[in-house]
Amino acid sequence: MRLTASWISLLLQLSTLELALAASPPLLRPRDYHSKEYYALQLRPSAVPEEMAEHLGLQFEGQIGQLNDHYLFSGPKTDEDVVHEFRRRRKRDSSGVDANDLIMFSEKQTPKKLEKRTVIPPPPPHLKEKRQFWGGMRSDQNLLQGMMDIGQKLNINDPIFLEQWHLMNTVDKGHDVNVTGLWLEGITGHNSTVAIVDDGLDMYSEDLKDNYFAEGSYDFNDHVAEPRPRLSDDRHGTRCAGEIAAVRNDVCGVGVAYDAKVAGIRILSKQISDADEAIALNYAYQQNQIYSCSWGPPDDGRSMEAPGVLIKKAILKGINEGRDGKGSIFVFASGNGAASGDNCNFDGYTNSIYSITVGAIDRKGQHPYYSEHCSAQMVVTYSSGSGDAIHTTDVGTNQCYSGHGGTSAAAPLAAGIFALVLSVRPELTWRDMQYLAKNTAVVFNEDDGLWDKTASGQLFSHRYGFGKLDAYAIVQAAKEFKQVKPQAWYKSPVLSVNHEIPQGAGGLKSEFKVTKEMLQKANLERIEHVQVHMNAKHGRRGDMSVDLISPEGIVSHIATRRDQDSSTAGYKDWNFMSVKHWGESGVGTWSVIVRDTRENQYNGTLVDWSLILWGESINAETAELHPLPGEEGQQKAKPRPTTTAAVTTTMLPSTHPADHSEATGNPADHPNRPVNSKPTGDANKANEENPTADTPDLDSTTDSASYLPSFLPTFGVSAATQAWIYASLVLISLFIFGFSFYVIKQRRKARAARLAASGMDYEFEALDGEDEEERGGVASGGNSEAAATKGGKKARDLYDAFGASDSEGMFSDDEEEERRESDRQRGIDDSSRVGEEGRGLLGRGERS
Ligand SMILES: *[C@@H]1O[C@H](CO)[C@@H](O)[C@H](O)[C@H]1NC(C)=O
Ligand SMILES: *[C@@H]1O[C@H](CO)[C@@H](O)[C@H](O)[C@H]1NC(C)=O
Ligand SMILES: *[C@@H]1O[C@H](CO)[C@@H](O)[C@H](O)[C@H]1NC(C)=O
């Protein structure tokens, strides 16, 4: 009898195992968030998840995708965290093994909905105008003929091919991805696969079905194999897919890589848990090479959200093991929140070192009002703006769409270009791809004042990354590319500061010196990505900004002021990232300058920060894969050593005299005072690595602009100080100038505020204002990058947001203009109006 029982249980276990092995990933059962709770657990390898389910009184749902020892369990709906309660009670099971000890990590799942990075695109030209335009009236005749010749040569008979300006622009020469030369070489995306992680993919569209890759596809919202669009607005993913791999046939247009395969991974149509998102981002990760992601946390200029730990693990798992260890290519849209002052460094997907962040430019090579800027942005490519958008496939058997836009449309175009790269060099790693994107990016709008030279000589703009993608250039470079050695990293100790941040134009500067020895010990040859991990408290988070300055003097604006962000949460264990230091050695003093940009009742404190340098290893043999987050140590993440000694913290002079004394007390008391210079126990350890850190050295006394008070007569008799006196005098003149400027600005602000108080729409009023300067100040919102210096520029961005860009474009529509004018008079604000246009546009799209 006993024998039979154990046989039965063995058989049961085997069948569960079989079931688990058959499905890929195991046990993708439908979720039921209405009547069930889900728990993600990481168990010790020795644990049997079915047994754990019994202990916990939960149902075993299966492994979480590719994450070893991570399992999903379900239980009845309750406000309680059942696993948490269980661990609290430390119940012992019958055999005496403490089941609690087998749980390494647990997280109750709270489903959430991610936002598509679709923007309401500007109205498309009227059909009549469109015909005129694409019929050649407005096109350059030679360019149009050229495009027609190429179409003929390649047997492209797709009806909207000639409208696909992003592939070959026949009006504004050169404003396209420059792909046709590759097609003529036969490079069209063969053998490459891109997964569109989105709201579905219409695999029955005549324009997509031949390139649809079923094995790489899954619907994580409805838990069925086919990620079919089901909701009325499930159109985004299909449109993205069309940009990449619309088939060369007689339907709509062609994809940039029209012989590549596209898979659909549907996650955006309903709520989804972190566990499912983690499974999705590793789905079929040996076949799906590129994951195109045009979504993220809200782009509202207020959110500061990073992927949860399970998702972070999945992303790194994909990097370490996807594509046979070459790493999944994650492409993320930078975000559409620029008009709300958003910055892609406040989004944990776009500022990940593992994703290639792609922003947008429009068909005239202008910055569209929506495209976010940040130091983590790698490149840009084409999307909506200046009166047109991306023309692509839509949901339906033979449906096209001419209004696809936002950074949503830029990311897939980049993904398609990367598919072309992989079709030529499938062995390239995820980092090789980043090198190629960076190295071959083309600088444009070079005179807009936003480009800075990096240490390697290449230009970088927070708005455009290293420039725009050029398909031809990146593929040619890929053919010859010498693959880089594996990744290595250096992580500084946690640098404890705990110092208040002065308000106004001054700032708090904190430094850390990296020595050659540290990097050698870390096997790090040269830098690619730099991260600043930071904790800061503030009564109004959006008031803060942070600059990172490398030893070579390269400045990354890693955090910018965000006017809409009134959160009191501060920066909590946030990783800011910059690609601007790519190629630097990393040796020398790194500084962060934290500013509290607004003088108001909200103040803040920089708690701590640390520096993480990622790059190419010196010795490939000893390089290792980075462990998954939370698995660095044995059990929990080993806390990194903390030090207070290796930092010198200095108050920066404020340009506002009154602030200055407020911020620093009496400057003469501590003109040059390193804050928190007391060594602690841990600090001694850190000092072994960095013996010079606590002795003031030349580096720390020659900090630029750090010691305004040193001009005071009580200080400075040495030659060095003399030099400083003169420098300071120059600075003072600058400050006076700055102060006057500031006062003028404040007055203008006050005026705007009065208008706002009087019930008029602030932005609206300001935009209507005749004053260029003021428009800029308003338009910039949190876009501090340009706010200070580029008033006029930003005004145009906001102007674009009003859909007015086409007034300078070729499709200026009198009716539209009239309506805008009457809206103005009626005082309708911008957002609702743009919304109206958007809805109208969608309606048109559906009808066509
Ligand atoms: C575009 O591709 C062609 C080859 O088709 C190449 O000669 C050219 O340099 C590329 N770049 C531009 C800006 O045209
Ligand atoms: C695609 O891959 C297969 C197998 O690896 C190879 O034989 C074939 O030549 C490739 N096709 C192209 C167009 O590169
Ligand atoms: C703001 O200033 C007050 C008074 O100096 C101080 O007590 C408080 O801790 C500060 N808040 C932050 C977040 O630093």
PDB file of C-alpha atoms and ligand atoms in Angstrom, residues 499-501 537-539 601-606, ligand 3:
ATOM      1  CA  HIS A 499      25.011  67.435   4.122  1.00  0.00           C
ATOM      2  CA  GLU A 500      22.338  69.953   3.318  1.00  0.00           C
ATOM      3  CA  ILE A 501      22.133  71.119  -0.282  1.00  0.00           C
ATOM      4  CA  LYS A 537      16.251  63.676   0.683  1.00  0.00           C
ATOM      5  CA  HIS A 538      14.223  66.639  -0.405  1.00  0.00           C
ATOM      6  CA  GLY A 539      10.936  68.300   0.374  1.00  0.00           C
ATOM      7  CA  GLN A 601      10.597  76.411   1.628  1.00  0.00           C
ATOM      8  CA  TYR A 602      11.651  72.988   0.366  1.00  0.00           C
ATOM      9  CA  ASN A 603      15.185  71.988   1.185  1.00  0.00           C
ATOM     10  CA  GLY A 604      17.199  68.832   0.890  1.00  0.00           C
ATOM     11  CA  THR A 605      20.168  66.760   1.941  1.00  0.00           C
ATOM     12  CA  LEU A 606      22.598  64.668  -0.036  1.00  0.00           C
TER      13      LEU A 606
HETATM   14  C1  LIG B   3      15.475  71.330   5.873  1.00  0.00           C
HETATM   15  O1  LIG B   3      15.962  72.294   6.774  1.00  0.00           O
HETATM   16  C2  LIG B   3      15.612  72.042   8.134  1.00  0.00           C
HETATM   17  C3  LIG B   3      16.089  73.217   8.954  1.00  0.00           C
HETATM   18  O2  LIG B   3      17.427  73.506   8.653  1.00  0.00           O
HETATM   19  C4  LIG B   3      16.216  70.712   8.587  1.00  0.00           C
HETATM   20  O3  LIG B   3      15.853  70.435   9.904  1.00  0.00           O
HETATM   21  C5  LIG B   3      15.711  69.601   7.689  1.00  0.00           C
HETATM   22  O4  LIG B   3      16.335  68.391   8.014  1.00  0.00           O
HETATM   23  C6  LIG B   3      15.997  69.942   6.231  1.00  0.00           C
HETATM   24  N1  LIG B   3      15.410  68.936   5.378  1.00  0.00           N
HETATM   25  C7  LIG B   3      16.107  68.169   4.578  1.00  0.00           C
HETATM   26  C8  LIG B   3      15.353  67.175   3.789  1.00  0.00           C
HETATM   27  O5  LIG B   3      17.313  68.257   4.493  1.00  0.00           O
END
